[in-house]
PDB file of N, CA and C in Angstrom:
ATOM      1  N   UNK A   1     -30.607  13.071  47.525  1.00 88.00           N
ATOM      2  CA  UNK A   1     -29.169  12.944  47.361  1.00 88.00           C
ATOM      3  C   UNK A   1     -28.718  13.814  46.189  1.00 88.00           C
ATOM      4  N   UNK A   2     -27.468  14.386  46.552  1.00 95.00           N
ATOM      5  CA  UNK A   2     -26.703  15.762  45.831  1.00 95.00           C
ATOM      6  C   UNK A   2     -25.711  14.633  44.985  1.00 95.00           C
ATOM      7  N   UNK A   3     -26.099  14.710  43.401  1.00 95.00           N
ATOM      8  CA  UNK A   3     -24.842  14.300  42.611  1.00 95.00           C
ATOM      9  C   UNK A   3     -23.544  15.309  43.080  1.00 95.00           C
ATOM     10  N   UNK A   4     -22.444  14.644  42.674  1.00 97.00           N
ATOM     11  CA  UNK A   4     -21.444  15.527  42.689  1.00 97.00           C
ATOM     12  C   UNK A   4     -21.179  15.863  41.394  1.00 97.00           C
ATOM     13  N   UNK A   5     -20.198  17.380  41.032  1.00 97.00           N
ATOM     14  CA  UNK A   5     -19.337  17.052  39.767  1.00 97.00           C
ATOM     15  C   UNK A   5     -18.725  15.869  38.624  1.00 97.00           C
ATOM     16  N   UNK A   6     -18.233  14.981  39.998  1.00 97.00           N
ATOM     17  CA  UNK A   6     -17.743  14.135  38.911  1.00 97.00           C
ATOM     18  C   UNK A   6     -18.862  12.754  38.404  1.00 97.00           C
ATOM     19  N   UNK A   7     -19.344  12.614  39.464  1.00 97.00           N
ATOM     20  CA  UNK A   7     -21.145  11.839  39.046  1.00 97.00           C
ATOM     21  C   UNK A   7     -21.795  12.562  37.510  1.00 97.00           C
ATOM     22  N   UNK A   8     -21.777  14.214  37.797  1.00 98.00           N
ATOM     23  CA  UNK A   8     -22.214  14.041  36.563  1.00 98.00           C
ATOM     24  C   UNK A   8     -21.672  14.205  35.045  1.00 98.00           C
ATOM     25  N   UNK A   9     -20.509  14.335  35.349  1.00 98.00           N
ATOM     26  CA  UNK A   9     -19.542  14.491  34.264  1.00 98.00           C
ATOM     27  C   UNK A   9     -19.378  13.160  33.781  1.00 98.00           C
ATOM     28  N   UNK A  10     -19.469  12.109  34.735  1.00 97.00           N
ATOM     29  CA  UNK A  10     -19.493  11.024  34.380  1.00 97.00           C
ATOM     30  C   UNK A  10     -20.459   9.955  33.433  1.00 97.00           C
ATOM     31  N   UNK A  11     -21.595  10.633  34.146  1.00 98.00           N
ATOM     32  CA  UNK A  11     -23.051  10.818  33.166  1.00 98.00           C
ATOM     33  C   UNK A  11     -22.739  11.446  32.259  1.00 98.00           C
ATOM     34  N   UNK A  12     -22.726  12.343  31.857  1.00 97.00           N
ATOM     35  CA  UNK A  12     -22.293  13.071  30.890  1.00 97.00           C
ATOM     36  C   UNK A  12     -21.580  12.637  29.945  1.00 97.00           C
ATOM     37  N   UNK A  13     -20.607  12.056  29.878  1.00 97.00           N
ATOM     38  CA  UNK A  13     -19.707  11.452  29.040  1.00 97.00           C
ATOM     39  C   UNK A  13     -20.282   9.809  28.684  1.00 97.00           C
ATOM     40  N   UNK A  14     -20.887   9.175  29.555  1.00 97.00           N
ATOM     41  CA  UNK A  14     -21.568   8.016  29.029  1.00 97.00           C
ATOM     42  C   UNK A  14     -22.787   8.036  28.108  1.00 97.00           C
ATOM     43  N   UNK A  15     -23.168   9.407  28.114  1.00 98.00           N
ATOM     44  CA  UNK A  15     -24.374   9.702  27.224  1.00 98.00           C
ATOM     45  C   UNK A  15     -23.825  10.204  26.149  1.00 98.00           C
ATOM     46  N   UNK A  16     -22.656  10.924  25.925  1.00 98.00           N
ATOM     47  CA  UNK A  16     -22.447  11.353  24.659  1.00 98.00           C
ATOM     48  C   UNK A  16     -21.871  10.316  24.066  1.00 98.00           C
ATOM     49  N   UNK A  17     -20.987   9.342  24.328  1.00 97.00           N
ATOM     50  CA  UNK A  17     -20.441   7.746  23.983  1.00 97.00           C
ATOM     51  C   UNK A  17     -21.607   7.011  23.142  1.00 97.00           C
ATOM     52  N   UNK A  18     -22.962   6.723  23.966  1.00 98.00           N
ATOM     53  CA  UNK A  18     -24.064   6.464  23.902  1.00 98.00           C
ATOM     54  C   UNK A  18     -24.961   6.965  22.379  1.00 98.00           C
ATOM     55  N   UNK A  19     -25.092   8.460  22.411  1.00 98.00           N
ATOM     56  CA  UNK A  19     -25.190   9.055  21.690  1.00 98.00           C
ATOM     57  C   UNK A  19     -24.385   9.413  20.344  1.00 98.00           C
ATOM     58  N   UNK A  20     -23.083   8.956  20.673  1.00 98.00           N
ATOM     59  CA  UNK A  20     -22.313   8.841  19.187  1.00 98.00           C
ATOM     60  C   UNK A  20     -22.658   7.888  18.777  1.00 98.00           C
ATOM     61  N   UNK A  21     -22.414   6.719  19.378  1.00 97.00           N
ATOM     62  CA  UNK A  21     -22.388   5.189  18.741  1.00 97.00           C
ATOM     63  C   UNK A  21     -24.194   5.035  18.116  1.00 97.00           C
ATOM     64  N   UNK A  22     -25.402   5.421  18.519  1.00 98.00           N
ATOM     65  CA  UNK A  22     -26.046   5.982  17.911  1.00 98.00           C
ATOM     66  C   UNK A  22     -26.051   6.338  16.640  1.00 98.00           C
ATOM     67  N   UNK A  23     -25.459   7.905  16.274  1.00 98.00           N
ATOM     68  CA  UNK A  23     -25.336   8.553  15.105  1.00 98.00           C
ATOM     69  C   UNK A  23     -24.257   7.735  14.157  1.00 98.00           C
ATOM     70  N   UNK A  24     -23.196   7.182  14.905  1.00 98.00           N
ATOM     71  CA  UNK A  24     -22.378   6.680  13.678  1.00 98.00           C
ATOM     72  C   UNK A  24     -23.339   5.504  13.433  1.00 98.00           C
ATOM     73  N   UNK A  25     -24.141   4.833  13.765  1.00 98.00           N
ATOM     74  CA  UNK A  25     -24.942   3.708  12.927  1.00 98.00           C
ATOM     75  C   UNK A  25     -25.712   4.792  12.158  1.00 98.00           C
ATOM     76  N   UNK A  26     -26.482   5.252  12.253  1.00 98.00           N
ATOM     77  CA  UNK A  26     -27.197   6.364  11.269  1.00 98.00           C
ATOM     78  C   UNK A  26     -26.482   6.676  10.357  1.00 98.00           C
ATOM     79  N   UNK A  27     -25.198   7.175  10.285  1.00 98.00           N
ATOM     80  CA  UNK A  27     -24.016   7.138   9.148  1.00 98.00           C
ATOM     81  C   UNK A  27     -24.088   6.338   8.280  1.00 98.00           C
ATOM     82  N   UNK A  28     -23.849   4.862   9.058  1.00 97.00           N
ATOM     83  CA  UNK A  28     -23.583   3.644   7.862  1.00 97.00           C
ATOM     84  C   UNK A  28     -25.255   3.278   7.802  1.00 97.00           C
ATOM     85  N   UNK A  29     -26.306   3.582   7.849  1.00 98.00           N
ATOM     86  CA  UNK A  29     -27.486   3.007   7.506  1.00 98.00           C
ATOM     87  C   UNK A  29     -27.919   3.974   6.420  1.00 98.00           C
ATOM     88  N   UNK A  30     -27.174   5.386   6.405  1.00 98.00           N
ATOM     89  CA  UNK A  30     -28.403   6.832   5.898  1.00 98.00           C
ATOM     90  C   UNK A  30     -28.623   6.057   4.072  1.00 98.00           C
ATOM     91  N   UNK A  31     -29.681   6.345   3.661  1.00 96.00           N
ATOM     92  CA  UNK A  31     -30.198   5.999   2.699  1.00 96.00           C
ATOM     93  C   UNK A  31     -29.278   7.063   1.354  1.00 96.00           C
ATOM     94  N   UNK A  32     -29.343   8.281   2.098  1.00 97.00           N
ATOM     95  CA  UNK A  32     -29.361   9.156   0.939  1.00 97.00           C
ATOM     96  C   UNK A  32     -27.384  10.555   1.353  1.00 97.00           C
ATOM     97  N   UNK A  33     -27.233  11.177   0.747  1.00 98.00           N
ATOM     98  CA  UNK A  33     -25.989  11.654   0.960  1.00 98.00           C
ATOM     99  C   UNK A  33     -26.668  13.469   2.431  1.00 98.00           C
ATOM    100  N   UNK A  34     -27.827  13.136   1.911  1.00 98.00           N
ATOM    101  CA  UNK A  34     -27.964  14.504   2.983  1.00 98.00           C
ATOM    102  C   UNK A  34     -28.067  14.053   4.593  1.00 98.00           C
ATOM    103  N   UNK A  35     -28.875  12.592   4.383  1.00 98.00           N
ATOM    104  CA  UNK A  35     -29.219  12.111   5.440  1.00 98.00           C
ATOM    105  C   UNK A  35     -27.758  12.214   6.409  1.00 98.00           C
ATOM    106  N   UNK A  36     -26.720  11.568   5.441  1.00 98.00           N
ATOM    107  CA  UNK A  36     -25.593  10.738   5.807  1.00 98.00           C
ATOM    108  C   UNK A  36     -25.105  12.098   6.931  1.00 98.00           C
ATOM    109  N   UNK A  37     -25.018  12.703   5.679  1.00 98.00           N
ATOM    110  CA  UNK A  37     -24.222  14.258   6.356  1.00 98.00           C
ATOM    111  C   UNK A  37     -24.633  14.645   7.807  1.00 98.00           C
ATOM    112  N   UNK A  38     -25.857  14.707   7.382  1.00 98.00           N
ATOM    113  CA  UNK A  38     -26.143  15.057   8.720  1.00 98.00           C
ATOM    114  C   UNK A  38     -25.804  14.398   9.946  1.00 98.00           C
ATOM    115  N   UNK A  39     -25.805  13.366  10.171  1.00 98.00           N
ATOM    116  CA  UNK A  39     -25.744  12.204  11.111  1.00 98.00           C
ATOM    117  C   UNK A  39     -23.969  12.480  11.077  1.00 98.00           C
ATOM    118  N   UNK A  40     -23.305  12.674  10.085  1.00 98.00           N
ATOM    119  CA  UNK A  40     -21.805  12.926  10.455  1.00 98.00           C
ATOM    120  C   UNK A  40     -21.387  13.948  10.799  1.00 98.00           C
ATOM    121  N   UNK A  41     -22.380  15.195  10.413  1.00 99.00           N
ATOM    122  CA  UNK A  41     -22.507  16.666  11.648  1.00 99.00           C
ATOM    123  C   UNK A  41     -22.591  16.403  13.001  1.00 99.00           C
ATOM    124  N   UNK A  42     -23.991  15.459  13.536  1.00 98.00           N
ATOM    125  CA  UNK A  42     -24.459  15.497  14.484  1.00 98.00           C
ATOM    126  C   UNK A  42     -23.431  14.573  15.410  1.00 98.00           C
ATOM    127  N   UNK A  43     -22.594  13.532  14.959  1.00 98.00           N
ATOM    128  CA  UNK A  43     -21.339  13.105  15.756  1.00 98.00           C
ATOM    129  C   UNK A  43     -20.389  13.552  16.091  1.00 98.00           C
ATOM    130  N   UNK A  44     -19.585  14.549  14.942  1.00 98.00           N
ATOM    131  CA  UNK A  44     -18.473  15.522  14.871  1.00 98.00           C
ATOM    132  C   UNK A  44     -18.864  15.951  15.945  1.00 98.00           C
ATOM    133  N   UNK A  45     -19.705  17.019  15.979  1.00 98.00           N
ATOM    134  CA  UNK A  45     -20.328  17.769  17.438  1.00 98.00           C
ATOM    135  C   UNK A  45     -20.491  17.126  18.501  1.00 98.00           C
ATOM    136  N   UNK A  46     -20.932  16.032  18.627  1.00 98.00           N
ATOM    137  CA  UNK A  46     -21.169  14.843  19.825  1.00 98.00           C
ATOM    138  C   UNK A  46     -19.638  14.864  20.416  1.00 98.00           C
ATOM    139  N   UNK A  47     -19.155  14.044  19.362  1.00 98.00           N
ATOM    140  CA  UNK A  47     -17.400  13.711  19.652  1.00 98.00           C
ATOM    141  C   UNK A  47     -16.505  14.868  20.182  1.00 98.00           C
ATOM    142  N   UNK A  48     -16.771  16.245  19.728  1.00 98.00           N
ATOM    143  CA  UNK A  48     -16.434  17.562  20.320  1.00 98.00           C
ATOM    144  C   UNK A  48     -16.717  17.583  21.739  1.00 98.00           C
ATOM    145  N   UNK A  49     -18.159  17.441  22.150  1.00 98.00           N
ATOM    146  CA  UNK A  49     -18.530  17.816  23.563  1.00 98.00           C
ATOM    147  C   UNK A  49     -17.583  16.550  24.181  1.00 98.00           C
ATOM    148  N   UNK A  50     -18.106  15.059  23.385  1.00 98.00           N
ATOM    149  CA  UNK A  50     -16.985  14.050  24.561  1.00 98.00           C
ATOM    150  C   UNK A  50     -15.571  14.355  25.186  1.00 98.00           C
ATOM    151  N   UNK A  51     -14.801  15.065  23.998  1.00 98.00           N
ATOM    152  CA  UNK A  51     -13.886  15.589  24.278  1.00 98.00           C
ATOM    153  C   UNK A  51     -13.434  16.758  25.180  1.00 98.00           C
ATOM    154  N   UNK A  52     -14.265  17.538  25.124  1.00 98.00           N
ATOM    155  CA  UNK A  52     -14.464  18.239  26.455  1.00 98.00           C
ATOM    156  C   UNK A  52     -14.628  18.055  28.183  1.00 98.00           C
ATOM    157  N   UNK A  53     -15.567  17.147  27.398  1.00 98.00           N
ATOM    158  CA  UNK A  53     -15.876  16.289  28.904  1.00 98.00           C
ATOM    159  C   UNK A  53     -14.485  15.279  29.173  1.00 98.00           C
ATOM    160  N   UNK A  54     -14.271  14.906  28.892  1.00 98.00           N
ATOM    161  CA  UNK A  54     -12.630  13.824  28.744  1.00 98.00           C
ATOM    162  C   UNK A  54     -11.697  14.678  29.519  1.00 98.00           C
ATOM    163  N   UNK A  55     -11.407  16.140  28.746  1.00 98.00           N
ATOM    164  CA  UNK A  55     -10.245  16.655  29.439  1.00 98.00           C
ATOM    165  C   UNK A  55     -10.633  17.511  30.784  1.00 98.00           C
ATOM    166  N   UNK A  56     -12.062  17.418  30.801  1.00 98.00           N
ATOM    167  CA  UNK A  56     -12.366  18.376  32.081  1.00 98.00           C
ATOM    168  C   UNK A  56     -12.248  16.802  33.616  1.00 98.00           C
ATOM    169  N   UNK A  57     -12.679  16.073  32.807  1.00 98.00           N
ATOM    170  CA  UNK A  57     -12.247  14.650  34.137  1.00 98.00           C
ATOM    171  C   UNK A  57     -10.999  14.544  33.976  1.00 98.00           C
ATOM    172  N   UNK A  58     -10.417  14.387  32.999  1.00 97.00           N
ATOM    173  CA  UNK A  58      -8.843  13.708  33.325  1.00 97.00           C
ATOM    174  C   UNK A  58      -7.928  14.701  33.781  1.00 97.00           C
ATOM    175  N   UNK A  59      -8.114  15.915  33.374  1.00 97.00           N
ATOM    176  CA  UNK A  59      -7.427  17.098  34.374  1.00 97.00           C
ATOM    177  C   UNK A  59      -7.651  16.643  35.382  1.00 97.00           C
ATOM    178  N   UNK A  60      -8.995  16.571  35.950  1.00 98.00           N
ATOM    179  CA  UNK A  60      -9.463  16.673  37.586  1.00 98.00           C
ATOM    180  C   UNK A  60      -8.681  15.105  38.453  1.00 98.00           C
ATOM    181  N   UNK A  61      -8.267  14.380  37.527  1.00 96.00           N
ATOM    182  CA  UNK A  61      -7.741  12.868  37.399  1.00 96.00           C
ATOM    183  C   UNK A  61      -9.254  12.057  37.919  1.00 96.00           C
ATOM    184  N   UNK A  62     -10.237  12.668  37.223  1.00 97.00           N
ATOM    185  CA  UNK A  62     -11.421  11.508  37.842  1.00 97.00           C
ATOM    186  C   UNK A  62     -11.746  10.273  36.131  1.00 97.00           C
ATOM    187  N   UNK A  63     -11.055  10.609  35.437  1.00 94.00           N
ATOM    188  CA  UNK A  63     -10.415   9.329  34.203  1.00 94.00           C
ATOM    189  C   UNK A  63      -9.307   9.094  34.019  1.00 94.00           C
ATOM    190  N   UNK A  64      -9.031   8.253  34.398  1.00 91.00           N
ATOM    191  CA  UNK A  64      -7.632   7.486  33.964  1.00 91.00           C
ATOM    192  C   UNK A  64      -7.385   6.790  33.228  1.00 91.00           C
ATOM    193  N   UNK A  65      -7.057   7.142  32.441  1.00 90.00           N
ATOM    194  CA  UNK A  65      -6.029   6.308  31.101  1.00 90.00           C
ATOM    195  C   UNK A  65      -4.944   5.630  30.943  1.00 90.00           C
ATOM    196  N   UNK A  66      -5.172   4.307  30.537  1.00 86.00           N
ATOM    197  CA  UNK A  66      -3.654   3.566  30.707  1.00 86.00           C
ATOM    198  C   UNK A  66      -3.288   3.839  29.567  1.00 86.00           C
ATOM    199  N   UNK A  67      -1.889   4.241  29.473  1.00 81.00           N
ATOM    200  CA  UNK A  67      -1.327   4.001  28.015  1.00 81.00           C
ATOM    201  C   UNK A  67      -1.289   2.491  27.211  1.00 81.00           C
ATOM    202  N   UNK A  68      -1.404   2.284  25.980  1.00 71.00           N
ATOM    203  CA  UNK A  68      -1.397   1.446  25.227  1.00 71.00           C
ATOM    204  C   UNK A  68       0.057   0.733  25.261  1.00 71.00           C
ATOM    205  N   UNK A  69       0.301  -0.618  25.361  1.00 75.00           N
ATOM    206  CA  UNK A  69       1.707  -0.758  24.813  1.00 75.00           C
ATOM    207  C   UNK A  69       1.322  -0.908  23.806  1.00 75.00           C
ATOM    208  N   UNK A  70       3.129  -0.868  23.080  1.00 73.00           N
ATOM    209  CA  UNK A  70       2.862  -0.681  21.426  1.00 73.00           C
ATOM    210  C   UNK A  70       2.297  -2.261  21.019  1.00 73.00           C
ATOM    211  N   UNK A  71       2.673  -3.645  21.380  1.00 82.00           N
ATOM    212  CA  UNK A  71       2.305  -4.651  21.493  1.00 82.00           C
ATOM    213  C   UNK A  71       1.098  -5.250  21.368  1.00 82.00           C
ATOM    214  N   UNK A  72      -0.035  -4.438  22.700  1.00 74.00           N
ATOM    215  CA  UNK A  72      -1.268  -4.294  22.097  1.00 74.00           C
ATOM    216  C   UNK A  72      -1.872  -3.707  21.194  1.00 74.00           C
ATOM    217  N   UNK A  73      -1.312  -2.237  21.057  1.00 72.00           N
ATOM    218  CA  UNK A  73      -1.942  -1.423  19.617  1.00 72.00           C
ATOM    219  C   UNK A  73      -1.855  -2.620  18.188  1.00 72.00           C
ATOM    220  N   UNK A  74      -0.339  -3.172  18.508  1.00 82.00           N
ATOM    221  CA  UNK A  74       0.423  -3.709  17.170  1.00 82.00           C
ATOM    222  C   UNK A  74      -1.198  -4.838  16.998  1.00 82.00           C
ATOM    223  N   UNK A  75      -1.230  -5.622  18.416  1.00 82.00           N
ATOM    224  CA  UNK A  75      -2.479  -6.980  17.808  1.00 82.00           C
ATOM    225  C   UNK A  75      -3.631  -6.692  17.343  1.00 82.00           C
ATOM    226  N   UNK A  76      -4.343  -5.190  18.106  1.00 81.00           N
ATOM    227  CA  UNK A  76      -5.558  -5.088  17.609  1.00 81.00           C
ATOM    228  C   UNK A  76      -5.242  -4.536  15.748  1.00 81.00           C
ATOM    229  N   UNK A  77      -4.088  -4.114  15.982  1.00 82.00           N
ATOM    230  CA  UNK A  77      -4.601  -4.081  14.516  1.00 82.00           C
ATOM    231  C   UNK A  77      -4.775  -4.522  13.588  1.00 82.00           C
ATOM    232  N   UNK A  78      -3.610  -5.924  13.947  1.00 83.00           N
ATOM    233  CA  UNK A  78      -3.586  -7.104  13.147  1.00 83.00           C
ATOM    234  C   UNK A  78      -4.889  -7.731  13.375  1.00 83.00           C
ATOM    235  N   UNK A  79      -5.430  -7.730  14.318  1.00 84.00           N
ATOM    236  CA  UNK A  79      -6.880  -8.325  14.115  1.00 84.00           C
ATOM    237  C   UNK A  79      -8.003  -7.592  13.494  1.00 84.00           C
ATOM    238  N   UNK A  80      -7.679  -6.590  13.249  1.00 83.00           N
ATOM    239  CA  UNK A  80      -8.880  -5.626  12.394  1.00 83.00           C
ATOM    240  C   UNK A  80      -8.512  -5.704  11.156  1.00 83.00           C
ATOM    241  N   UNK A  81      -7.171  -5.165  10.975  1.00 81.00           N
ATOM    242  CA  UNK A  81      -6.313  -5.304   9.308  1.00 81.00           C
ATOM    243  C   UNK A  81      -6.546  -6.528   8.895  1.00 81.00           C
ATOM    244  N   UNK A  82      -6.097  -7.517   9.430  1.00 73.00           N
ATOM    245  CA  UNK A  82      -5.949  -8.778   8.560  1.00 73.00           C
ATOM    246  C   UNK A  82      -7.307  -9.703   7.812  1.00 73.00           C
ATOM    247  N   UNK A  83      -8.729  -9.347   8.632  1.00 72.00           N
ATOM    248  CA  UNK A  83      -9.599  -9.836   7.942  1.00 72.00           C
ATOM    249  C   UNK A  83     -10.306  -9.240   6.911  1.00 72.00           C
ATOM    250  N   UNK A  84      -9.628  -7.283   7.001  1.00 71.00           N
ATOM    251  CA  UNK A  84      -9.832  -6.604   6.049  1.00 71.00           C
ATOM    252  C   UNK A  84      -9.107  -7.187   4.582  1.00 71.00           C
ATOM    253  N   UNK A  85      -7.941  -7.831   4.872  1.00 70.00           N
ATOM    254  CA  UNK A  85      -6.830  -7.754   3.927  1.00 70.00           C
ATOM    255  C   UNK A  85      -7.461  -9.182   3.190  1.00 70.00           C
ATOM    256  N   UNK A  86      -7.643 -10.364   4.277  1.00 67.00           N
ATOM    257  CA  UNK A  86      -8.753 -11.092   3.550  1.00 67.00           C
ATOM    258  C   UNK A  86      -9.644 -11.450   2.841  1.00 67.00           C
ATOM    259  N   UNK A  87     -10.416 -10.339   2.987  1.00 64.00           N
ATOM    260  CA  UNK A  87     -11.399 -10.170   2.561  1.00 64.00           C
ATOM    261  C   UNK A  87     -11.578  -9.631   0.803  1.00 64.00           C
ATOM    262  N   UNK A  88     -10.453  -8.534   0.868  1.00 59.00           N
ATOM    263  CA  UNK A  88      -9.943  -8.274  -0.428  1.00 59.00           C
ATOM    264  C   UNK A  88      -9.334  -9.002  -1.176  1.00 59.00           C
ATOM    265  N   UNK A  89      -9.039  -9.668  -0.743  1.00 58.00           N
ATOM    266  CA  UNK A  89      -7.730 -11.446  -1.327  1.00 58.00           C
ATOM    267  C   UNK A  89      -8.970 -11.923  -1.979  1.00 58.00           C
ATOM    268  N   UNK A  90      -9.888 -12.463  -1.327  1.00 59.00           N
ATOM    269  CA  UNK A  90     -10.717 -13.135  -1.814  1.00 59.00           C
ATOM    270  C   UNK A  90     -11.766 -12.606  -2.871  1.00 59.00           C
ATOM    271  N   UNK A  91     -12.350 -11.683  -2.504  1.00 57.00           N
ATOM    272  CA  UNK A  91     -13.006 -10.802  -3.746  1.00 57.00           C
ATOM    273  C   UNK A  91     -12.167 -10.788  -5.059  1.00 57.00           C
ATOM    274  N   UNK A  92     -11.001 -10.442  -4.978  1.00 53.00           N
ATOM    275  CA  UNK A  92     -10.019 -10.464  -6.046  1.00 53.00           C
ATOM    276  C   UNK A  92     -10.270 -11.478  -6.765  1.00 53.00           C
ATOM    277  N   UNK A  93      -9.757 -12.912  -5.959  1.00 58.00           N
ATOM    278  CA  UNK A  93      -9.622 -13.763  -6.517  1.00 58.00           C
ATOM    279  C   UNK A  93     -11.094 -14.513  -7.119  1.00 58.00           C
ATOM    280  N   UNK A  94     -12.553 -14.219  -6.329  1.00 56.00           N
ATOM    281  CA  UNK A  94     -13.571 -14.825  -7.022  1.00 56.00           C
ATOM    282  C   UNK A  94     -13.709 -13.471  -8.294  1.00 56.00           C
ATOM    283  N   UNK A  95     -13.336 -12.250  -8.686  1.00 56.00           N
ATOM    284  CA  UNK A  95     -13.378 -11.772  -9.722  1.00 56.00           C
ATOM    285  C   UNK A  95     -12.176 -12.497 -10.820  1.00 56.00           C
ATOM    286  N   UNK A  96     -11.271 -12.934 -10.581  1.00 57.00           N
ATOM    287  CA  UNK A  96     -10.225 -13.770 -11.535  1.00 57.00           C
ATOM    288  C   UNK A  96     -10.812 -15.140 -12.103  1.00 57.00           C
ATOM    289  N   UNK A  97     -11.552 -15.412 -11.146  1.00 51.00           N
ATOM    290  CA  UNK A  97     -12.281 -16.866 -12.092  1.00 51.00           C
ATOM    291  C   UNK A  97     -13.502 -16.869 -13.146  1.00 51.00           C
ATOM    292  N   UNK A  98     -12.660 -17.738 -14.137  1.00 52.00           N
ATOM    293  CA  UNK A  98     -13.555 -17.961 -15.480  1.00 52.00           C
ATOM    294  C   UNK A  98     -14.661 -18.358 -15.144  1.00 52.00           C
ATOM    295  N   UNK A  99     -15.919 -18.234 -15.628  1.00 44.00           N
ATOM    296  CA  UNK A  99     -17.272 -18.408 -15.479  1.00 44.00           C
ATOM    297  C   UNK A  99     -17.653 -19.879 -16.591  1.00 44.00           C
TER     298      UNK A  99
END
């Protein structure tokens, strides 16, 4: 059996996804600042080809993208922001207390 184009573009793009999420843990694990770099070279470039691959399917319309309402953008962010914002509240405040 003959993949088609979009079979493997499709492959294609699940491996570089694959392969970023990969390197960005290597990012937040690298021990040292060369390590780091590198691993944030080797994604930049990753994230480049995904992007390639992205607009060569969604031209072809073999990815479709729903647009975001603003509604949902607005919650996820409140759910990412707000335990960030937490989190700093509290650090603050266990640095304000007398020992």
């Amino acid at each position: 059996m003959q993949l088609s184009d979009k079979d493997m573009l499709t492959d294609l793009l699940l491996g570089t996804k694959s392969i970023s999420t990969a390197y960005h843990h290597g990012v937040l694990e690298a021990a040292n600042n060369r390590t780091r770099n590198a691993f944030i070279q080797l994604n930049n470039d990753e994230l480049t080809f995904q992007k390639q691959i992205f607009d060569i399917m969604h031209d072809r319309n073999w990815y479709q993208v729903e647009p975001a309402q603003m509604t949902a953008a607005s919650q996820q962010q409140q759910r990412t922001v707000a335990p960030q914002q937490m989190n700093v509240r509290e650090d603050y405040q266990m640095e304000q207390r007398p020992y």
